[in-house]
Amino acid sequence: MYAAQLTELMKTYYMGDNVVRALRGVTLDIPTGDFLAIMGSSGSGKSTLLNLLGCLDRPSSGKYMLGGVDVSTMSDDKLSGIRNKMIGFIFQSFNLITQYTVLENILLPLQYRQGAPTITSYDEKRCIEIASRVGLAQRLDHRPFQLSGGQQQRVAIARALINDPEIIMADEPTGNLDSVTATEIMQILKDLNAEGRTIIMVTHEPDVAIQTKRQIYMKDGLVAGEGIFAYESTAQPVPH
């Protein structure tokens, strides 16, 4: 069973007279329950790939099967519904709404769900349970500026979980954190993966990538290699 399957996926951007081929034909299978790290230098295509996997954009050509459904040519409205139902997002910059409390930030995705946008008492109870799980039980009435970077990332993780997604997309989730907090965040992600959730993570940090089940290395819009040692010739392998 596959969470996602990509076949010859291409993404081309036209910027005036310039043509940018961000993805040049990526073929990749991501099994359900995988914990995949996507690595690569700036401009390699890793962020473009994550955006396509997260249904934030559509490919120029190729096929993308998400949970057995072809989403390659879906309309924006349908993609939005898929995102809200199946995918949770965690970003390096947290992307919290500054004037909202922790509780309100976690509940935010529920306001965009189809058919039942009204927040219920059950939703709030579930939010509190998730917040407690990630260590935020005493911070529900705080606002982002009152939290540390690690606490803000925990809010982002809780927000990603509120719709009970099958897949979590994490874009540099430890990039703005110190090493101790990064370890704590990675443990939360590993625990979520152990429960059966598929996690797809972009990272430039080998010591973070090595903690996942599988790593791919992007270069020039293609998957150039697989495994923690699949770096450019100038990179140094990470010792086990």
mmCIF file of N, CA, C and O in Angstrom, residues 25 34 42 44 46 66 73 77 101 111 120-121 123 130 140 152 169 180 184 213:
data_model
loop_
_atom_site.group_PDB
_atom_site.id
_atom_site.type_symbol
_atom_site.label_atom_id
_atom_site.label_comp_id
_atom_site.label_asym_id
_atom_site.label_seq_id
_atom_site.Cartn_x
_atom_site.Cartn_y
_atom_site.Cartn_z
ATOM 1 N N GLY A 25 11.263 15.076 -13.956
ATOM 2 C CA GLY A 25 10.788 13.716 -14.198
ATOM 3 C C GLY A 25 11.062 12.808 -13.020
ATOM 4 O O GLY A 25 11.800 11.827 -13.135
ATOM 5 N N ASP A 34 5.805 5.256 5.836
ATOM 6 C CA ASP A 34 7.203 5.635 5.616
ATOM 7 C C ASP A 34 7.535 6.895 6.412
ATOM 8 O O ASP A 34 6.651 7.683 6.769
ATOM 9 N N SER A 42 20.302 24.010 -2.137
ATOM 10 C CA SER A 42 19.353 25.022 -2.583
ATOM 11 C C SER A 42 19.195 24.951 -4.100
ATOM 12 O O SER A 42 20.174 24.861 -4.833
ATOM 13 N N SER A 44 17.730 22.458 -5.681
ATOM 14 C CA SER A 44 17.754 21.064 -6.141
ATOM 15 C C SER A 44 16.374 20.543 -6.516
ATOM 16 O O SER A 44 16.255 19.534 -7.212
ATOM 17 N N LYS A 46 13.898 20.126 -3.964
ATOM 18 C CA LYS A 46 13.282 19.447 -2.812
ATOM 19 C C LYS A 46 12.033 20.168 -2.305
ATOM 20 O O LYS A 46 11.036 19.523 -1.970
ATOM 21 N N LEU A 66 -2.179 9.979 -4.861
ATOM 22 C CA LEU A 66 -2.163 10.207 -3.421
ATOM 23 C C LEU A 66 -3.230 9.325 -2.790
ATOM 24 O O LEU A 66 -4.422 9.493 -3.050
ATOM 25 N N THR A 73 -4.323 16.433 -11.852
ATOM 26 C CA THR A 73 -5.035 17.468 -12.595
ATOM 27 C C THR A 73 -6.279 17.966 -11.863
ATOM 28 O O THR A 73 -7.170 18.553 -12.474
ATOM 29 N N ASP A 77 -10.133 23.676 -5.845
ATOM 30 C CA ASP A 77 -11.106 23.361 -4.799
ATOM 31 C C ASP A 77 -10.958 21.916 -4.324
ATOM 32 O O ASP A 77 -10.997 21.631 -3.118
ATOM 33 N N THR A 101 -4.524 32.715 20.099
ATOM 34 C CA THR A 101 -3.951 31.920 21.178
ATOM 35 C C THR A 101 -3.483 30.568 20.623
ATOM 36 O O THR A 101 -3.761 30.216 19.469
ATOM 37 N N GLN A 111 -11.629 25.234 10.627
ATOM 38 C CA GLN A 111 -12.497 26.258 10.052
ATOM 39 C C GLN A 111 -12.599 26.139 8.545
ATOM 40 O O GLN A 111 -13.456 26.752 7.910
ATOM 41 N N THR A 120 -16.816 22.883 17.477
ATOM 42 C CA THR A 120 -17.696 22.292 18.492
ATOM 43 C C THR A 120 -16.930 22.058 19.799
ATOM 44 O O THR A 120 -15.699 22.164 19.850
ATOM 45 N N SER A 121 -17.667 21.704 20.840
ATOM 46 C CA SER A 121 -17.030 21.373 22.119
ATOM 47 C C SER A 121 -16.150 20.131 21.971
ATOM 48 O O SER A 121 -15.102 20.014 22.626
ATOM 49 N N ASP A 123 -14.457 19.391 19.272
ATOM 50 C CA ASP A 123 -13.232 19.872 18.639
ATOM 51 C C ASP A 123 -12.285 20.463 19.673
ATOM 52 O O ASP A 123 -11.072 20.215 19.649
ATOM 53 N N ILE A 130 -4.616 16.959 22.162
ATOM 54 C CA ILE A 130 -3.430 17.006 21.300
ATOM 55 C C ILE A 130 -2.386 17.956 21.871
ATOM 56 O O ILE A 130 -1.186 17.661 21.876
ATOM 57 N N LEU A 140 -2.318 26.986 26.567
ATOM 58 C CA LEU A 140 -3.412 27.125 25.615
ATOM 59 C C LEU A 140 -3.878 28.566 25.427
ATOM 60 O O LEU A 140 -4.367 28.922 24.356
ATOM 61 N N GLN A 152 6.551 26.984 19.891
ATOM 62 C CA GLN A 152 5.812 27.359 18.684
ATOM 63 C C GLN A 152 5.765 26.199 17.691
ATOM 64 O O GLN A 152 4.734 25.972 17.046
ATOM 65 N N MET A 169 3.445 16.525 6.229
ATOM 66 C CA MET A 169 4.499 17.140 5.433
ATOM 67 C C MET A 169 5.241 18.133 6.323
ATOM 68 O O MET A 169 4.624 19.067 6.859
ATOM 69 N N VAL A 180 18.905 20.632 21.299
ATOM 70 C CA VAL A 180 18.109 19.911 22.296
ATOM 71 C C VAL A 180 16.633 19.916 21.910
ATOM 72 O O VAL A 180 15.958 18.877 21.924
ATOM 73 N N GLU A 184 13.861 16.880 20.626
ATOM 74 C CA GLU A 184 12.523 16.677 21.178
ATOM 75 C C GLU A 184 11.467 16.659 20.073
ATOM 76 O O GLU A 184 10.548 15.824 20.094
ATOM 77 N N LYS A 213 13.440 6.825 8.426
ATOM 78 C CA LYS A 213 13.553 5.468 7.890
ATOM 79 C C LYS A 213 14.271 5.433 6.542
ATOM 80 O O LYS A 213 14.910 4.447 6.182
#
